[in-house]
Amino acid sequence: MSVLKRPIVTEKMTGLNKQGKYAFEVELKANKLEIGKAIEKMYGVNVESVNTIRTFGKRRSKNINGRIVSGKTPTTKKAIVTVAEGEVIDIYADL
């Protein structure tokens, strides 16, 4: 199974791309070393640092046809990867 799930493309992360920082959603059990090696292997860049963020799931409920349905959003893990100066990750190359 791959460590990387998908790149995160938002307005905030697009602004950080100019600084050489890219965000990815990763597996919950992946550590910083595994994430760095996966990025280097997949995109062929040198990774300087990896910062991780865990976002815990929240309880949600909504009213459907007079009934209350409750559930929980999934817990996710994000990684912000800083690449070496002058290197660029082309996220749209795989499309």
Tab-separated table of N, CA and C in Angstrom:
chain	number	residue	atom	x	y	z
A	1	MET	N	0.844	-1.178	0.000
A	1	MET	CA	0.000	0.000	0.000
A	1	MET	C	0.887	1.239	0.000
A	2	SER	N	0.463	2.238	-0.704
A	2	SER	CA	1.242	3.467	-0.809
A	2	SER	C	1.078	4.333	0.435
A	3	VAL	N	2.138	5.031	0.786
A	3	VAL	CA	2.106	5.933	1.929
A	3	VAL	C	1.300	7.178	1.585
A	4	LEU	N	1.432	7.652	0.344
A	4	LEU	CA	0.747	8.866	-0.098
A	4	LEU	C	-0.637	8.522	-0.636
A	5	LYS	N	-1.651	9.279	-0.191
A	5	LYS	CA	-3.000	9.066	-0.698
A	5	LYS	C	-3.310	10.026	-1.846
A	6	ARG	N	-3.120	11.332	-1.609
A	6	ARG	CA	-3.427	12.323	-2.639
A	6	ARG	C	-2.765	13.643	-2.276
A	7	PRO	N	-2.470	14.473	-3.282
A	7	PRO	CA	-1.987	15.824	-2.971
A	7	PRO	C	-3.153	16.715	-2.553
A	8	ILE	N	-2.873	17.678	-1.698
A	8	ILE	CA	-3.893	18.625	-1.251
A	8	ILE	C	-3.703	19.914	-2.048
A	9	VAL	N	-4.709	20.245	-2.850
A	9	VAL	CA	-4.639	21.434	-3.695
A	9	VAL	C	-5.698	22.412	-3.219
A	10	THR	N	-5.275	23.404	-2.456
A	10	THR	CA	-6.159	24.454	-1.980
A	10	THR	C	-5.498	25.795	-2.268
A	11	GLU	N	-6.237	26.845	-2.052
A	11	GLU	CA	-5.701	28.179	-2.285
A	11	GLU	C	-4.533	28.469	-1.336
A	12	LYS	N	-4.661	28.040	-0.103
A	12	LYS	CA	-3.598	28.264	0.876
A	12	LYS	C	-2.326	27.496	0.500
A	13	MET	N	-2.478	26.249	0.090
A	13	MET	CA	-1.314	25.451	-0.267
A	13	MET	C	-0.690	25.919	-1.576
A	14	THR	N	-1.477	26.444	-2.490
A	14	THR	CA	-0.925	26.983	-3.726
A	14	THR	C	-0.018	28.164	-3.433
A	15	GLY	N	-0.363	28.962	-2.435
A	15	GLY	CA	0.488	30.068	-2.025
A	15	GLY	C	1.795	29.587	-1.424
A	16	LEU	N	1.759	28.461	-0.696
A	16	LEU	CA	2.976	27.916	-0.100
A	16	LEU	C	3.869	27.212	-1.118
A	17	ASN	N	3.316	26.858	-2.285
A	17	ASN	CA	4.120	26.211	-3.315
A	17	ASN	C	5.260	27.106	-3.782
A	18	LYS	N	5.067	28.406	-3.724
A	18	LYS	CA	6.119	29.346	-4.127
A	18	LYS	C	7.311	29.277	-3.180
A	19	GLN	N	7.082	28.834	-1.934
A	19	GLN	CA	8.153	28.689	-0.950
A	19	GLN	C	8.765	27.292	-0.971
A	20	GLY	N	8.284	26.433	-1.868
A	20	GLY	CA	8.806	25.071	-1.955
A	20	GLY	C	8.142	24.103	-1.006
A	21	LYS	N	6.914	24.418	-0.551
A	21	LYS	CA	6.185	23.546	0.372
A	21	LYS	C	4.964	22.965	-0.330
A	22	TYR	N	4.764	21.662	-0.160
A	22	TYR	CA	3.659	20.957	-0.795
A	22	TYR	C	2.970	20.096	0.253
A	23	ALA	N	1.648	19.945	0.133
A	23	ALA	CA	0.873	19.182	1.117
A	23	ALA	C	0.300	17.920	0.478
A	24	PHE	N	0.300	16.842	1.263
A	24	PHE	CA	-0.234	15.563	0.823
A	24	PHE	C	-1.028	14.945	1.960
A	25	GLU	N	-2.079	14.213	1.600
A	25	GLU	CA	-2.770	13.394	2.587
A	25	GLU	C	-2.062	12.050	2.591
A	26	VAL	N	-1.726	11.557	3.789
A	26	VAL	CA	-0.926	10.344	3.907
A	26	VAL	C	-1.635	9.338	4.818
A	27	GLU	N	-1.098	8.120	4.869
A	27	GLU	CA	-1.629	7.089	5.748
A	27	GLU	C	-1.459	7.500	7.206
A	28	LEU	N	-2.365	7.071	8.069
A	28	LEU	CA	-2.311	7.438	9.488
A	28	LEU	C	-1.065	6.899	10.190
A	29	LYS	N	-0.585	5.740	9.785
A	29	LYS	CA	0.545	5.116	10.466
A	29	LYS	C	1.894	5.469	9.841
A	30	ALA	N	1.903	6.289	8.805
A	30	ALA	CA	3.161	6.648	8.139
A	30	ALA	C	3.948	7.632	8.996
A	31	ASN	N	5.283	7.447	9.046
A	31	ASN	CA	6.111	8.389	9.786
A	31	ASN	C	6.822	9.324	8.805
A	32	LYS	N	7.557	10.286	9.341
A	32	LYS	CA	8.174	11.319	8.507
A	32	LYS	C	9.214	10.749	7.546
A	33	LEU	N	9.973	9.754	7.985
A	33	LEU	CA	10.978	9.152	7.114
A	33	LEU	C	10.338	8.447	5.926
A	34	GLU	N	9.280	7.685	6.176
A	34	GLU	CA	8.578	6.990	5.099
A	34	GLU	C	7.972	7.974	4.108
A	35	ILE	N	7.399	9.059	4.617
A	35	ILE	CA	6.781	10.068	3.758
A	35	ILE	C	7.840	10.730	2.880
A	36	GLY	N	8.979	11.088	3.472
A	36	GLY	CA	10.048	11.718	2.711
A	36	GLY	C	10.579	10.815	1.609
A	37	LYS	N	10.788	9.528	1.911
A	37	LYS	CA	11.276	8.583	0.907
A	37	LYS	C	10.262	8.386	-0.216
A	38	ALA	N	8.971	8.346	0.121
A	38	ALA	CA	7.935	8.170	-0.894
A	38	ALA	C	7.871	9.367	-1.845
A	39	ILE	N	8.019	10.583	-1.298
A	39	ILE	CA	8.003	11.786	-2.138
A	39	ILE	C	9.216	11.795	-3.058
A	40	GLU	N	10.393	11.465	-2.519
A	40	GLU	CA	11.609	11.452	-3.335
A	40	GLU	C	11.510	10.421	-4.452
A	41	LYS	N	10.934	9.249	-4.151
A	41	LYS	CA	10.807	8.203	-5.148
A	41	LYS	C	9.786	8.562	-6.227
A	42	MET	N	8.646	9.117	-5.814
A	42	MET	CA	7.575	9.388	-6.767
A	42	MET	C	7.851	10.605	-7.651
A	43	TYR	N	8.387	11.680	-7.074
A	43	TYR	CA	8.547	12.923	-7.819
A	43	TYR	C	9.997	13.241	-8.181
A	44	GLY	N	10.980	12.503	-7.665
A	44	GLY	CA	12.370	12.716	-8.023
A	44	GLY	C	12.947	14.038	-7.532
A	45	VAL	N	12.593	14.445	-6.316
A	45	VAL	CA	13.104	15.686	-5.728
A	45	VAL	C	13.804	15.358	-4.409
A	46	ASN	N	14.596	16.294	-3.905
A	46	ASN	CA	15.237	16.137	-2.606
A	46	ASN	C	14.378	16.797	-1.541
A	47	VAL	N	13.993	16.040	-0.531
A	47	VAL	CA	13.137	16.535	0.540
A	47	VAL	C	14.016	17.056	1.673
A	48	GLU	N	13.778	18.301	2.074
A	48	GLU	CA	14.529	18.888	3.181
A	48	GLU	C	13.868	18.602	4.525
A	49	SER	N	12.541	18.772	4.612
A	49	SER	CA	11.853	18.521	5.876
A	49	SER	C	10.426	18.071	5.618
A	50	VAL	N	9.875	17.388	6.620
A	50	VAL	CA	8.493	16.910	6.568
A	50	VAL	C	7.828	17.273	7.886
A	51	ASN	N	6.704	17.976	7.816
A	51	ASN	CA	5.893	18.292	8.997
A	51	ASN	C	4.559	17.579	8.844
A	52	THR	N	4.085	16.954	9.935
A	52	THR	CA	2.836	16.200	9.865
A	52	THR	C	1.784	16.810	10.780
A	53	ILE	N	0.519	16.628	10.384
A	53	ILE	CA	-0.628	17.142	11.123
A	53	ILE	C	-1.684	16.041	11.151
A	54	ARG	N	-2.198	15.718	12.335
A	54	ARG	CA	-3.321	14.786	12.437
A	54	ARG	C	-4.583	15.585	12.716
A	55	THR	N	-5.602	15.349	11.903
A	55	THR	CA	-6.895	15.991	12.075
A	55	THR	C	-7.873	14.920	12.535
A	56	PHE	N	-8.320	15.014	13.775
A	56	PHE	CA	-9.206	14.005	14.334
A	56	PHE	C	-10.628	14.194	13.818
A	57	GLY	N	-11.342	13.079	13.634
A	57	GLY	CA	-12.704	13.103	13.132
A	57	GLY	C	-13.666	13.751	14.117
A	58	LYS	N	-14.711	14.353	13.577
A	58	LYS	CA	-15.711	15.028	14.410
A	58	LYS	C	-17.055	14.320	14.265
A	59	ARG	N	-17.871	14.444	15.282
A	59	ARG	CA	-19.230	13.898	15.231
A	59	ARG	C	-20.118	14.848	14.432
A	60	ARG	N	-20.918	14.283	13.566
A	60	ARG	CA	-21.841	15.055	12.742
A	60	ARG	C	-23.228	14.422	12.842
A	61	SER	N	-24.261	15.256	12.779
A	61	SER	CA	-25.628	14.737	12.726
A	61	SER	C	-26.450	15.626	11.804
A	62	LYS	N	-27.404	15.002	11.126
A	62	LYS	CA	-28.284	15.755	10.244
A	62	LYS	C	-29.674	15.144	10.280
A	63	ASN	N	-30.645	15.936	9.889
A	63	ASN	CA	-32.041	15.541	9.916
A	63	ASN	C	-32.454	15.110	8.516
A	64	ILE	N	-32.828	13.828	8.374
A	64	ILE	CA	-33.257	13.300	7.079
A	64	ILE	C	-34.647	12.716	7.245
A	65	ASN	N	-35.626	13.296	6.563
A	65	ASN	CA	-37.014	12.824	6.587
A	65	ASN	C	-37.551	12.682	8.005
A	66	GLY	N	-37.245	13.627	8.856
A	66	GLY	CA	-37.757	13.621	10.219
A	66	GLY	C	-36.973	12.769	11.187
A	67	ARG	N	-35.938	12.108	10.728
A	67	ARG	CA	-35.097	11.294	11.603
A	67	ARG	C	-33.722	11.939	11.732
A	68	ILE	N	-33.107	11.766	12.864
A	68	ILE	CA	-31.764	12.292	13.072
A	68	ILE	C	-30.767	11.176	12.795
A	69	VAL	N	-29.871	11.428	11.851
A	69	VAL	CA	-28.833	10.471	11.488
A	69	VAL	C	-27.509	11.041	11.958
A	70	SER	N	-26.778	10.256	12.750
A	70	SER	CA	-25.496	10.739	13.256
A	70	SER	C	-24.376	9.846	12.748
A	71	GLY	N	-23.196	10.428	12.659
A	71	GLY	CA	-22.023	9.690	12.196
A	71	GLY	C	-20.771	10.423	12.608
A	72	LYS	N	-19.686	10.045	12.011
A	72	LYS	CA	-18.399	10.631	12.361
A	72	LYS	C	-17.561	10.790	11.101
A	73	THR	N	-16.881	11.925	10.974
A	73	THR	CA	-15.969	12.126	9.857
A	73	THR	C	-14.676	11.369	10.154
A	74	PRO	N	-13.965	10.956	9.129
A	74	PRO	CA	-12.758	10.161	9.378
A	74	PRO	C	-11.590	10.997	9.892
A	75	THR	N	-10.703	10.358	10.629
A	75	THR	CA	-9.460	10.978	11.065
A	75	THR	C	-8.475	10.915	9.905
A	76	THR	N	-7.799	12.020	9.625
A	76	THR	CA	-6.853	12.078	8.521
A	76	THR	C	-5.501	12.562	9.004
A	77	LYS	N	-4.498	12.347	8.187
A	77	LYS	CA	-3.150	12.825	8.482
A	77	LYS	C	-2.633	13.535	7.243
A	78	LYS	N	-2.083	14.735	7.457
A	78	LYS	CA	-1.531	15.519	6.362
A	78	LYS	C	-0.037	15.691	6.575
A	79	ALA	N	0.690	15.821	5.480
A	79	ALA	CA	2.124	16.066	5.556
A	79	ALA	C	2.448	17.277	4.691
A	80	ILE	N	3.172	18.236	5.265
A	80	ILE	CA	3.662	19.381	4.505
A	80	ILE	C	5.145	19.140	4.263
A	81	VAL	N	5.498	18.994	2.998
A	81	VAL	CA	6.847	18.618	2.606
A	81	VAL	C	7.557	19.837	2.034
A	82	THR	N	8.760	20.118	2.528
A	82	THR	CA	9.589	21.188	1.997
A	82	THR	C	10.673	20.555	1.142
A	83	VAL	N	10.747	20.969	-0.133
A	83	VAL	CA	11.754	20.428	-1.043
A	83	VAL	C	12.952	21.368	-1.111
A	84	ALA	N	14.049	20.884	-1.671
A	84	ALA	CA	15.265	21.680	-1.781
A	84	ALA	C	15.014	22.900	-2.665
A	85	GLU	N	15.773	23.938	-2.416
A	85	GLU	CA	15.587	25.199	-3.140
A	85	GLU	C	15.842	24.998	-4.634
A	86	GLY	N	14.933	25.525	-5.436
A	86	GLY	CA	15.045	25.412	-6.887
A	86	GLY	C	14.336	24.209	-7.472
A	87	GLU	N	13.871	23.287	-6.648
A	87	GLU	CA	13.166	22.109	-7.142
A	87	GLU	C	11.667	22.313	-7.035
A	88	VAL	N	10.928	21.705	-7.965
A	88	VAL	CA	9.480	21.898	-8.049
A	88	VAL	C	8.819	20.531	-8.222
A	89	ILE	N	7.700	20.336	-7.538
A	89	ILE	CA	6.889	19.123	-7.736
A	89	ILE	C	5.723	19.505	-8.649
A	90	ASP	N	5.618	18.789	-9.768
A	90	ASP	CA	4.516	19.024	-10.696
A	90	ASP	C	3.392	18.051	-10.363
A	91	ILE	N	2.418	18.542	-9.597
A	91	ILE	CA	1.314	17.692	-9.125
A	91	ILE	C	0.407	17.274	-10.288
A	92	TYR	N	0.278	18.124	-11.281
A	92	TYR	CA	-0.643	17.851	-12.385
A	92	TYR	C	-0.036	16.995	-13.478
A	93	ALA	N	1.190	16.505	-13.331
A	93	ALA	CA	1.834	15.700	-14.365
A	93	ALA	C	1.149	14.346	-14.534
A	94	ASP	N	0.571	13.794	-13.468
A	94	ASP	CA	-0.048	12.476	-13.532
A	94	ASP	C	-1.421	12.488	-14.212
A	95	LEU	N	-2.000	13.656	-14.412
A	95	LEU	CA	-3.357	13.730	-14.988
A	95	LEU	C	-3.369	13.522	-16.453
